Short mmCIF file of C-alpha atoms in Angstrom, two decimals:
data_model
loop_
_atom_site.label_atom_id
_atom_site.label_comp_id
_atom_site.label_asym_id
_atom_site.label_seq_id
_atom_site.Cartn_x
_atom_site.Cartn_y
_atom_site.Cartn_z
CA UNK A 1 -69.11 86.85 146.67
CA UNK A 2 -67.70 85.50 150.36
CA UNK A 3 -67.59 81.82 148.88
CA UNK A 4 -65.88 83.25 145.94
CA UNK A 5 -63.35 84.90 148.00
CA UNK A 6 -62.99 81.78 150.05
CA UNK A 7 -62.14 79.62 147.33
CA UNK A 8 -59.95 81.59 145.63
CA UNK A 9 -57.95 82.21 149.55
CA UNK A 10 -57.99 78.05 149.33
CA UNK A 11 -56.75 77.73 145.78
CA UNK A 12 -53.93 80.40 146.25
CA UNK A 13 -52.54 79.04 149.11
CA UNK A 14 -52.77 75.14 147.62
CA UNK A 15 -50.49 76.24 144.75
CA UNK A 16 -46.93 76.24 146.20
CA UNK A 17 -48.27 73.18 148.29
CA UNK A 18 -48.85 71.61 145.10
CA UNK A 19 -45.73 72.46 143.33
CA UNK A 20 -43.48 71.73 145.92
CA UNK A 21 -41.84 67.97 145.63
CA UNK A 22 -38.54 66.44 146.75
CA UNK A 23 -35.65 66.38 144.63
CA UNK A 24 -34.77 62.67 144.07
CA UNK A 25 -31.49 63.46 142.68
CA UNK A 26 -28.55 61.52 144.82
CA UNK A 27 -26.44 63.99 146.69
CA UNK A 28 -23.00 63.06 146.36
CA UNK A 29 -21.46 63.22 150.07
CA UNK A 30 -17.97 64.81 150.07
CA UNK A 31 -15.32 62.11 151.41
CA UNK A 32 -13.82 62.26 155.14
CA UNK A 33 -10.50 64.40 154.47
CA UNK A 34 -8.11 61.59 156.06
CA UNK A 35 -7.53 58.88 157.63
CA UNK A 36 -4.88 55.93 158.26
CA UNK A 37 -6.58 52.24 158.23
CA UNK A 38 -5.15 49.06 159.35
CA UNK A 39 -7.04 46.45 157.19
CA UNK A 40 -7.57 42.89 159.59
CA UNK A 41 -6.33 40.70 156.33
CA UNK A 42 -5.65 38.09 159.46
CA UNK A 43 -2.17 38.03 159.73
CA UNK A 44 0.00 35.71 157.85
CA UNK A 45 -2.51 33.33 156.43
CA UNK A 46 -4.67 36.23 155.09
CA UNK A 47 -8.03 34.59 155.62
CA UNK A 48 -9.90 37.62 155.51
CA UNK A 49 -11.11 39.87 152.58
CA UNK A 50 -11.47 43.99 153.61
CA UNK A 51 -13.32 45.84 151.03
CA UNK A 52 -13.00 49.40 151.27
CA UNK A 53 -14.72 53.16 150.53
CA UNK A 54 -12.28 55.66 151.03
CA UNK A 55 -15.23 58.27 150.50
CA UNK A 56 -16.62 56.61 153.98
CA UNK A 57 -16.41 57.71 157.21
CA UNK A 58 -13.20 56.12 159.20
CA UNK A 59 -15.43 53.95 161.40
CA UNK A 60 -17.26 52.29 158.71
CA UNK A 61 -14.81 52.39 155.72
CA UNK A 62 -13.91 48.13 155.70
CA UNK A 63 -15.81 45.62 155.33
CA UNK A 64 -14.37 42.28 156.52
CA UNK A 65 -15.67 39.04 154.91
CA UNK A 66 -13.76 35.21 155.31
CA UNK A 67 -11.81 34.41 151.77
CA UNK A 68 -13.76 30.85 152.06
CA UNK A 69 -17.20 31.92 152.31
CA UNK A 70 -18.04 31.79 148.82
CA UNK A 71 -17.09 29.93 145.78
CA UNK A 72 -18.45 31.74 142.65
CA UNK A 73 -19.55 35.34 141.65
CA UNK A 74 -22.65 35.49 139.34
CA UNK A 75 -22.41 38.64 137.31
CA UNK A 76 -25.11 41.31 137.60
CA UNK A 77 -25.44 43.29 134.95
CA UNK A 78 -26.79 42.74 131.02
CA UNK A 79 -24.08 39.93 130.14
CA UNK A 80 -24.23 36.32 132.02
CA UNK A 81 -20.67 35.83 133.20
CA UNK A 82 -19.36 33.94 135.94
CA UNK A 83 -15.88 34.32 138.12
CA UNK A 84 -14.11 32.27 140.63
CA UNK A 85 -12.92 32.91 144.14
CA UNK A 86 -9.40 33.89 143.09
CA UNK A 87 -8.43 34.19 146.63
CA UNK A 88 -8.96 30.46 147.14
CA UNK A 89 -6.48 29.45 144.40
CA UNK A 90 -9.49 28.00 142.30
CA UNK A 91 -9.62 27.07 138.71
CA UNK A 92 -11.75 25.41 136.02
CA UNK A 93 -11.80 23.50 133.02
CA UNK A 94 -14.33 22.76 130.47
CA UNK A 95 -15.39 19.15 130.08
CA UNK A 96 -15.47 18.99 126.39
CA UNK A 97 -19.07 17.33 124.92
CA UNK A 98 -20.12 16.91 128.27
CA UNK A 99 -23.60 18.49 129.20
CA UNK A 100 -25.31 15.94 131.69
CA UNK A 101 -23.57 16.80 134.94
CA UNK A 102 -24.48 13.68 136.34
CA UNK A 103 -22.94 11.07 133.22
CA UNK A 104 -19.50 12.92 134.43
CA UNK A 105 -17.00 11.52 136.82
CA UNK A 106 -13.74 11.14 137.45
CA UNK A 107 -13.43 8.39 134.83
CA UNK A 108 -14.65 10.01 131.83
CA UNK A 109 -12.49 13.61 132.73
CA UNK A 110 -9.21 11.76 131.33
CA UNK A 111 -6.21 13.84 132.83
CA UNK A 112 -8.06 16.90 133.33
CA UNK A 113 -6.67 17.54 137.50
CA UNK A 114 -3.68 17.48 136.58
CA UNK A 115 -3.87 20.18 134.29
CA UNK A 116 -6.77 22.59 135.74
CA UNK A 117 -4.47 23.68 138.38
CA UNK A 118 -2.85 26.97 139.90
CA UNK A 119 0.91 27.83 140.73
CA UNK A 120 1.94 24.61 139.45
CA UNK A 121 4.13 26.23 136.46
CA UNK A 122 2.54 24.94 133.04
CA UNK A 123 0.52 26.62 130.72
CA UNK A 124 -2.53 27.23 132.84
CA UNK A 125 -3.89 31.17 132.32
CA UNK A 126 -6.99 29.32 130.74
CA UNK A 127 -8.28 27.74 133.70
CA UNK A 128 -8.41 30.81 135.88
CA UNK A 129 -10.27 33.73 135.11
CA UNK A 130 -8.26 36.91 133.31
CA UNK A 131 -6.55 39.02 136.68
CA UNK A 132 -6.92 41.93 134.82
CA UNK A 133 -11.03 41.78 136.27
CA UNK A 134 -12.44 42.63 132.74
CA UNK A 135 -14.57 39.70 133.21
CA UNK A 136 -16.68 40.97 129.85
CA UNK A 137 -13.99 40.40 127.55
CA UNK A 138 -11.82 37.31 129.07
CA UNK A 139 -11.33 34.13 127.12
CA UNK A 140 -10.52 32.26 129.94
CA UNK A 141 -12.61 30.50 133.31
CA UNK A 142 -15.82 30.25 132.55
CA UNK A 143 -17.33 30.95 128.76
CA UNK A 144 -20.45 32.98 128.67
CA UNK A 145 -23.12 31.67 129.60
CA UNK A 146 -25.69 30.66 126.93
CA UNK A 147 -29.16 30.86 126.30
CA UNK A 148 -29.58 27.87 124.69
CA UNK A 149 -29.15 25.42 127.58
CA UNK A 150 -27.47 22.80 125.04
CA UNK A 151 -24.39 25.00 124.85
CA UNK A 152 -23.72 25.05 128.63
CA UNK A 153 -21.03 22.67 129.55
CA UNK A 154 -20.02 20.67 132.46
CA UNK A 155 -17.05 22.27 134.19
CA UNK A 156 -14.77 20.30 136.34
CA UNK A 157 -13.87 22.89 139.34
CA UNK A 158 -11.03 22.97 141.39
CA UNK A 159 -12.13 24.09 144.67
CA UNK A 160 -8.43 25.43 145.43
CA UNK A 161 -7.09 25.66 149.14
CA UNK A 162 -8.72 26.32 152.45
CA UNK A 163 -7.08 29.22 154.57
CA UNK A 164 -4.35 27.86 156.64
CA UNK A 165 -4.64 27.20 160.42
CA UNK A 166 -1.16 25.89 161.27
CA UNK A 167 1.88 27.85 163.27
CA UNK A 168 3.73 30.57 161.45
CA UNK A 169 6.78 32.42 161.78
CA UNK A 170 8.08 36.09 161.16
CA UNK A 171 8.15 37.04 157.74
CA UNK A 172 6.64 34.55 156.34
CA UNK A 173 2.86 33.51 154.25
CA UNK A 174 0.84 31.10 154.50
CA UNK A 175 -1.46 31.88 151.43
CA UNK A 176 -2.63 28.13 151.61
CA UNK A 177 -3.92 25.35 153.66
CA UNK A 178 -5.94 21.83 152.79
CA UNK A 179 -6.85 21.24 149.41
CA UNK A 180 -10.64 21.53 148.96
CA UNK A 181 -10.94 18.65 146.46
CA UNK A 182 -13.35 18.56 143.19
CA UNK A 183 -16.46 19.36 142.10
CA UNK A 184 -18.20 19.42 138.91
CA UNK A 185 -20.99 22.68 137.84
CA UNK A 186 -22.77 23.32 135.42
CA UNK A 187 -24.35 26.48 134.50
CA UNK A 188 -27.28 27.97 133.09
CA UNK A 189 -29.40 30.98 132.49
CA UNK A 190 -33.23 31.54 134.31
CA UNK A 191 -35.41 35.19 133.27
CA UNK A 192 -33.10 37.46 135.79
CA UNK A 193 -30.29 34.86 136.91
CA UNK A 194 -28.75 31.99 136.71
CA UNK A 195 -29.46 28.44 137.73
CA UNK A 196 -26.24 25.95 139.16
CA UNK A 197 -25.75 22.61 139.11
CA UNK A 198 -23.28 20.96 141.07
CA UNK A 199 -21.91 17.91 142.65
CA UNK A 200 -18.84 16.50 143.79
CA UNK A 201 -16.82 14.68 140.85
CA UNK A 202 -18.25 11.08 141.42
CA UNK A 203 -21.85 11.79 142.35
CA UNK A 204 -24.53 10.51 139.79
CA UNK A 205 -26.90 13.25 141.11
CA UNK A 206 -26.56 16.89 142.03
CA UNK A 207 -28.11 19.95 143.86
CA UNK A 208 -29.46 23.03 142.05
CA UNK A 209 -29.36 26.77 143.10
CA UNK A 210 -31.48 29.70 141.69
CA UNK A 211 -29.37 32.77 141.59
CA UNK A 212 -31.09 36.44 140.75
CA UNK A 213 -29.14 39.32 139.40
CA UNK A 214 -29.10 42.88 141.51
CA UNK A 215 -28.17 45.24 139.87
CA UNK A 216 -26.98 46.95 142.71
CA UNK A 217 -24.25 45.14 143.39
CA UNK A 218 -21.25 43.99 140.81
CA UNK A 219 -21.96 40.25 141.35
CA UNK A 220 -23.95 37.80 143.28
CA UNK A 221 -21.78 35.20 145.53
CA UNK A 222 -22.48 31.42 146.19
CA UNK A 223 -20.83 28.88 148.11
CA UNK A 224 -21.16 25.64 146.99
CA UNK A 225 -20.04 24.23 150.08
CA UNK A 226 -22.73 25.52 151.97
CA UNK A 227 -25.39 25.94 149.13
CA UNK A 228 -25.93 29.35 150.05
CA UNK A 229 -25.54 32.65 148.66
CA UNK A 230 -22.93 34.86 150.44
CA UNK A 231 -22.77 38.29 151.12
CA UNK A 232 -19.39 39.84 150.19
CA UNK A 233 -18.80 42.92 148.08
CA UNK A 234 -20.84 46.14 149.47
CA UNK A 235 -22.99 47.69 146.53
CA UNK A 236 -20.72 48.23 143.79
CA UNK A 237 -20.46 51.92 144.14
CA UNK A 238 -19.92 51.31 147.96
CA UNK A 239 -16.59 49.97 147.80
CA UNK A 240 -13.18 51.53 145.99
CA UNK A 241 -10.09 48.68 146.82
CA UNK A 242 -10.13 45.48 148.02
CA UNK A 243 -7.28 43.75 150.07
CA UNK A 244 -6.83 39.71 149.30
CA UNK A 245 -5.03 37.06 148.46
CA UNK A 246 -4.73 36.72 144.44
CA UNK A 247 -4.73 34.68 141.28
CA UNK A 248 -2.45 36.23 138.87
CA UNK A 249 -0.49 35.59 136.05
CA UNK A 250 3.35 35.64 135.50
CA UNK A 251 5.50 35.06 132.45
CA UNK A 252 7.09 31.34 133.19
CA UNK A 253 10.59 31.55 131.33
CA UNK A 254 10.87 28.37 130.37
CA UNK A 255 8.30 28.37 127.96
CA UNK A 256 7.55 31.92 127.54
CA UNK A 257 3.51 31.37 128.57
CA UNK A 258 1.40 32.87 131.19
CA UNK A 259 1.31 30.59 134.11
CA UNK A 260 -1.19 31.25 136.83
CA UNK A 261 0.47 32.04 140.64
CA UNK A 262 -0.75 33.04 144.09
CA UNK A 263 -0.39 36.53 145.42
CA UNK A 264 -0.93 37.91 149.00
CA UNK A 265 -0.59 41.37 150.01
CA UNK A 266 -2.72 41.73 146.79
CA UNK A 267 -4.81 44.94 146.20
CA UNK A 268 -7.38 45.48 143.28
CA UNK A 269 -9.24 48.39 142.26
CA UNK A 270 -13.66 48.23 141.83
CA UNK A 271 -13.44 48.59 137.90
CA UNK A 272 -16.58 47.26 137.30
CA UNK A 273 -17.40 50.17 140.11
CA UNK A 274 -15.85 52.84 137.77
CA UNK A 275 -12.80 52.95 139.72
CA UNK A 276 -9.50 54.17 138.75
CA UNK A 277 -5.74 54.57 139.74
CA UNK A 278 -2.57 55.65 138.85
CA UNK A 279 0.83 54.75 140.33
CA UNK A 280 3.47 57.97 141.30
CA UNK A 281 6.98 56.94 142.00
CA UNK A 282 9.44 59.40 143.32
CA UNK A 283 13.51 59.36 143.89
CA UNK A 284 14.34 57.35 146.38
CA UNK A 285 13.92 59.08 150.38
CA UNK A 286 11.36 61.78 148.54
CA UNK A 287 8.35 59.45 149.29
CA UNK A 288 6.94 60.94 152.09
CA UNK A 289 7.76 64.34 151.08
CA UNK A 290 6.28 64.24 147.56
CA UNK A 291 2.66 62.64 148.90
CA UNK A 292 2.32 65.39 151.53
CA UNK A 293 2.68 68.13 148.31
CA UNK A 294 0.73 66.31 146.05
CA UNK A 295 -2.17 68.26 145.78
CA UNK A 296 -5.78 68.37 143.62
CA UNK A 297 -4.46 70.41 140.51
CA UNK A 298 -1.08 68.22 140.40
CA UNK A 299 -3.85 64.83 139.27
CA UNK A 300 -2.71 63.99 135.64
CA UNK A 301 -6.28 62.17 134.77
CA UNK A 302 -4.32 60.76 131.41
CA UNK A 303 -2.50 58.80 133.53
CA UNK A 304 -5.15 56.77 134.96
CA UNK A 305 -4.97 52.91 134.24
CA UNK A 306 -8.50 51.90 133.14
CA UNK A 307 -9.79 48.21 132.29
CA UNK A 308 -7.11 47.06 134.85
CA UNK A 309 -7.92 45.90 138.48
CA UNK A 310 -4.06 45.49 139.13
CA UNK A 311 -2.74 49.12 138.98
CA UNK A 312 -1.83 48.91 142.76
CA UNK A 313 -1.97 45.26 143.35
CA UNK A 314 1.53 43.94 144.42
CA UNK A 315 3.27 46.98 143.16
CA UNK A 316 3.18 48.40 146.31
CA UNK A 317 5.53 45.98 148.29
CA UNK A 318 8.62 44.22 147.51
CA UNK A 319 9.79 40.59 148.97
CA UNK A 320 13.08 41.24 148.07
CA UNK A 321 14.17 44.83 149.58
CA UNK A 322 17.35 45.66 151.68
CA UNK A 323 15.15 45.07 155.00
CA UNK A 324 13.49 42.23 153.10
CA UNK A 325 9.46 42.41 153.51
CA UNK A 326 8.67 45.84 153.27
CA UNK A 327 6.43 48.88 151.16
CA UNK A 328 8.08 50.69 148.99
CA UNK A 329 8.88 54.12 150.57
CA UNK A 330 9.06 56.18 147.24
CA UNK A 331 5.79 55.08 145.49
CA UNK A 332 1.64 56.51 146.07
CA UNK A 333 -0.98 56.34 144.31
CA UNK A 334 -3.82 57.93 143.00
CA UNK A 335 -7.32 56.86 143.36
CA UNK A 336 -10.42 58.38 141.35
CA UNK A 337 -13.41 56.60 142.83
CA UNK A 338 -17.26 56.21 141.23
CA UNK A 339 -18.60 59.75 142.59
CA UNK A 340 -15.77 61.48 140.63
CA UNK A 341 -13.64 62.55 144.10
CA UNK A 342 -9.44 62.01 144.09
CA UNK A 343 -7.86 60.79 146.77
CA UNK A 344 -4.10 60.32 147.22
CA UNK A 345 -3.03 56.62 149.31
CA UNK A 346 0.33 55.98 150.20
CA UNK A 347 1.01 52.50 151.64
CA UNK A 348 3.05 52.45 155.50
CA UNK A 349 3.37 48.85 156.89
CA UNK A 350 3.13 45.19 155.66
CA UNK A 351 4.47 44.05 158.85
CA UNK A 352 3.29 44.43 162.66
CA UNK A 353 6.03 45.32 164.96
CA UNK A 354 7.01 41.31 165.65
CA UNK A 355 7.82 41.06 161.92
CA UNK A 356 4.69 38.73 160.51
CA UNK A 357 3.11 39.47 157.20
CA UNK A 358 -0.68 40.54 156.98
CA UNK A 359 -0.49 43.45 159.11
CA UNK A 360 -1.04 46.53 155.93
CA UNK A 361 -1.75 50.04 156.85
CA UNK A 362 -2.44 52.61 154.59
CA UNK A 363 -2.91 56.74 154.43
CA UNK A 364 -5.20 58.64 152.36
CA UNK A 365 -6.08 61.99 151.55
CA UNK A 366 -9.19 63.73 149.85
CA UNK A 367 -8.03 66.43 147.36
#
């Protein structure tokens, strides 16, 4: 009867032991209430890349990485898709019937570098990828990548500009320095990746680089100058805007096509993160005022821009404005990151107090 009791004492008290687990459901941390950051673009050359979380604290909300120190970003999720650096004024062309990297050369391309080029005013959306970052669905850049190797091109690949390095003056950018020259790529799929070839134009053999998807991150970054993956974008629910110099597309009126152009002072949105924003422009001098009322229940979510990394992008500075260089004083915006929290941004400087470009500061606001 005393061993009975005993082991019916044990089993009693084992039972909530037993039951008792950890929930491994993420807790979604509520965001810092507010802050005002001064992303370190670099001044006027812009060399630098700041990714930012809003929902992070102050101290560790940017994330600085050099525009140069990768070349391509290898997608990470189900579909094989592959972008340029933007910020480096790259594009890319597809070598037609060409699928031995090392038969191609600057002989058999034809006129191709004159053509696969950026900001030079002709009918060139095709050879940079779409700006609008739906990267799933864009005709242009780089075509899918294929499973059957034998439908993988050679790409010829301008390498765009290095940041420049040179003397600058007030007002001014210097999106550009020295031209990076040529290569050629060619891409092609592995089981959980991708595998690159690439030399530069002339070369009759090339190097190859094994690239494997994470699907914690939006894409996987190489440089082909170094032969080296890169690490640049924070886990892709880790990061909410992204300040940069930018490949986008303007209406050329002489010919009514899209024709590719360089932006700095550029800001897109982490849609591929679930990220979303909305633009609220108020009569001019009630700026300030309108932000400081704009509260949680005053979010119109139908207004929210989706499949569009450009909702803020240059629309929040003017070149042209009665002080010249300058944020527009009667526009914020509204920013719904990946955990479902709002924030409201509002932009304050382009400009440090000597007048030269790359200097941005921003507010923000949890609601």
């Amino acid at each position: 009867m005393k061993n009975f009791i005993t082991i019916l004492f044990v089993f009693i008290v084992m039972i909530p032991v037993s039951c008792i687990h950890e929930d491994d459901t993420p807790v979604k941390i509520p965001p810092t209430e507010s802050a005002v950051l001064s992303p370190e673009v670099g001044g006027p050359a812009e060399q630098n890349q700041i990714w930012i979380q809003l929902s992070a604290q102050p101290a560790n909300a940017m994330k600085s990485t050099p525009r140069e120190a990768w070349d391509l970003g290898f997608y990470s999720g189900e579909d094989f898709r592959v972008i340029l650096n933007s910020s480096l004024v790259m594009a890319v062309g597809k070598i037609k019937n060409a699928y031995n990297i090392d038969e191609v050369n600057a002989q058999t391309i034809g006129d191709m570098m004159n053509w696969v080029q950026v900001g030079n005013f002709q009918d060139n959306s095709q050879y940079v990828d779409n700006p609008n970052g739906e990267i799933l669905t864009q005709t242009s850049g780089i075509a899918p990548i294929e499973a059957n190797d034998n439908f993988n091109n050679v790409y010829l690949l301008n390498m765009g500009y290095k940041a420049y390095t040179g003397n600058t003056v007030p007002g001014s950018i210097y999106s550009i320095g020295e031209e990076r020259g040529w290569k050629k790529i060619r891409i092609l799929r592995t089981t959980g990746g991708y595998k690159i070839q690439y030399a530069d134009l002339d070369q009759t053999t090339h190097q190859e680089f094994t690239i494997t998807k994470d699907a914690e991150y939006n894409y996987q970054f190489f440089s082909i100058v170094k032969g080296a993956l890169a690490n640049i974008q924070p886990k892709k629910n880790s990061w909410d805007l992204c300040f940069t110099v930018f490949t986008n597309t303007i209406l050329n009126p002489t010919n009514n096509l899209l024709t590719s152009y360089i932006f700095p002072d550029f800001v897109v949105t982490n849609t591929l993160g679930n990220v979303v924003a909305y633009e609220v422009t108020t009569a001019p001098g009630q700026g300030e005022a309108a932000y400081s009322r704009f509260k949680l229940q005053d979010v119109d979510a139908t207004k929210f821009v989706l499949h569009e990394q450009r909702t803020i992008g240059s629309n929040w500075r003017t070149t042209t404005g009665s002080n010249g260089v300058e944020v527009y004083s009667n526009k914020f915006y509204v920013v719904k990151n990946s955990d479902g929290f709002y924030f409201k941004l509002r932009f304050l400087r382009m400009k440090n107090n000597e007048g030269y470009r790359g200097y941005p500061q921003f507010e923000y606001k949890a609601l």
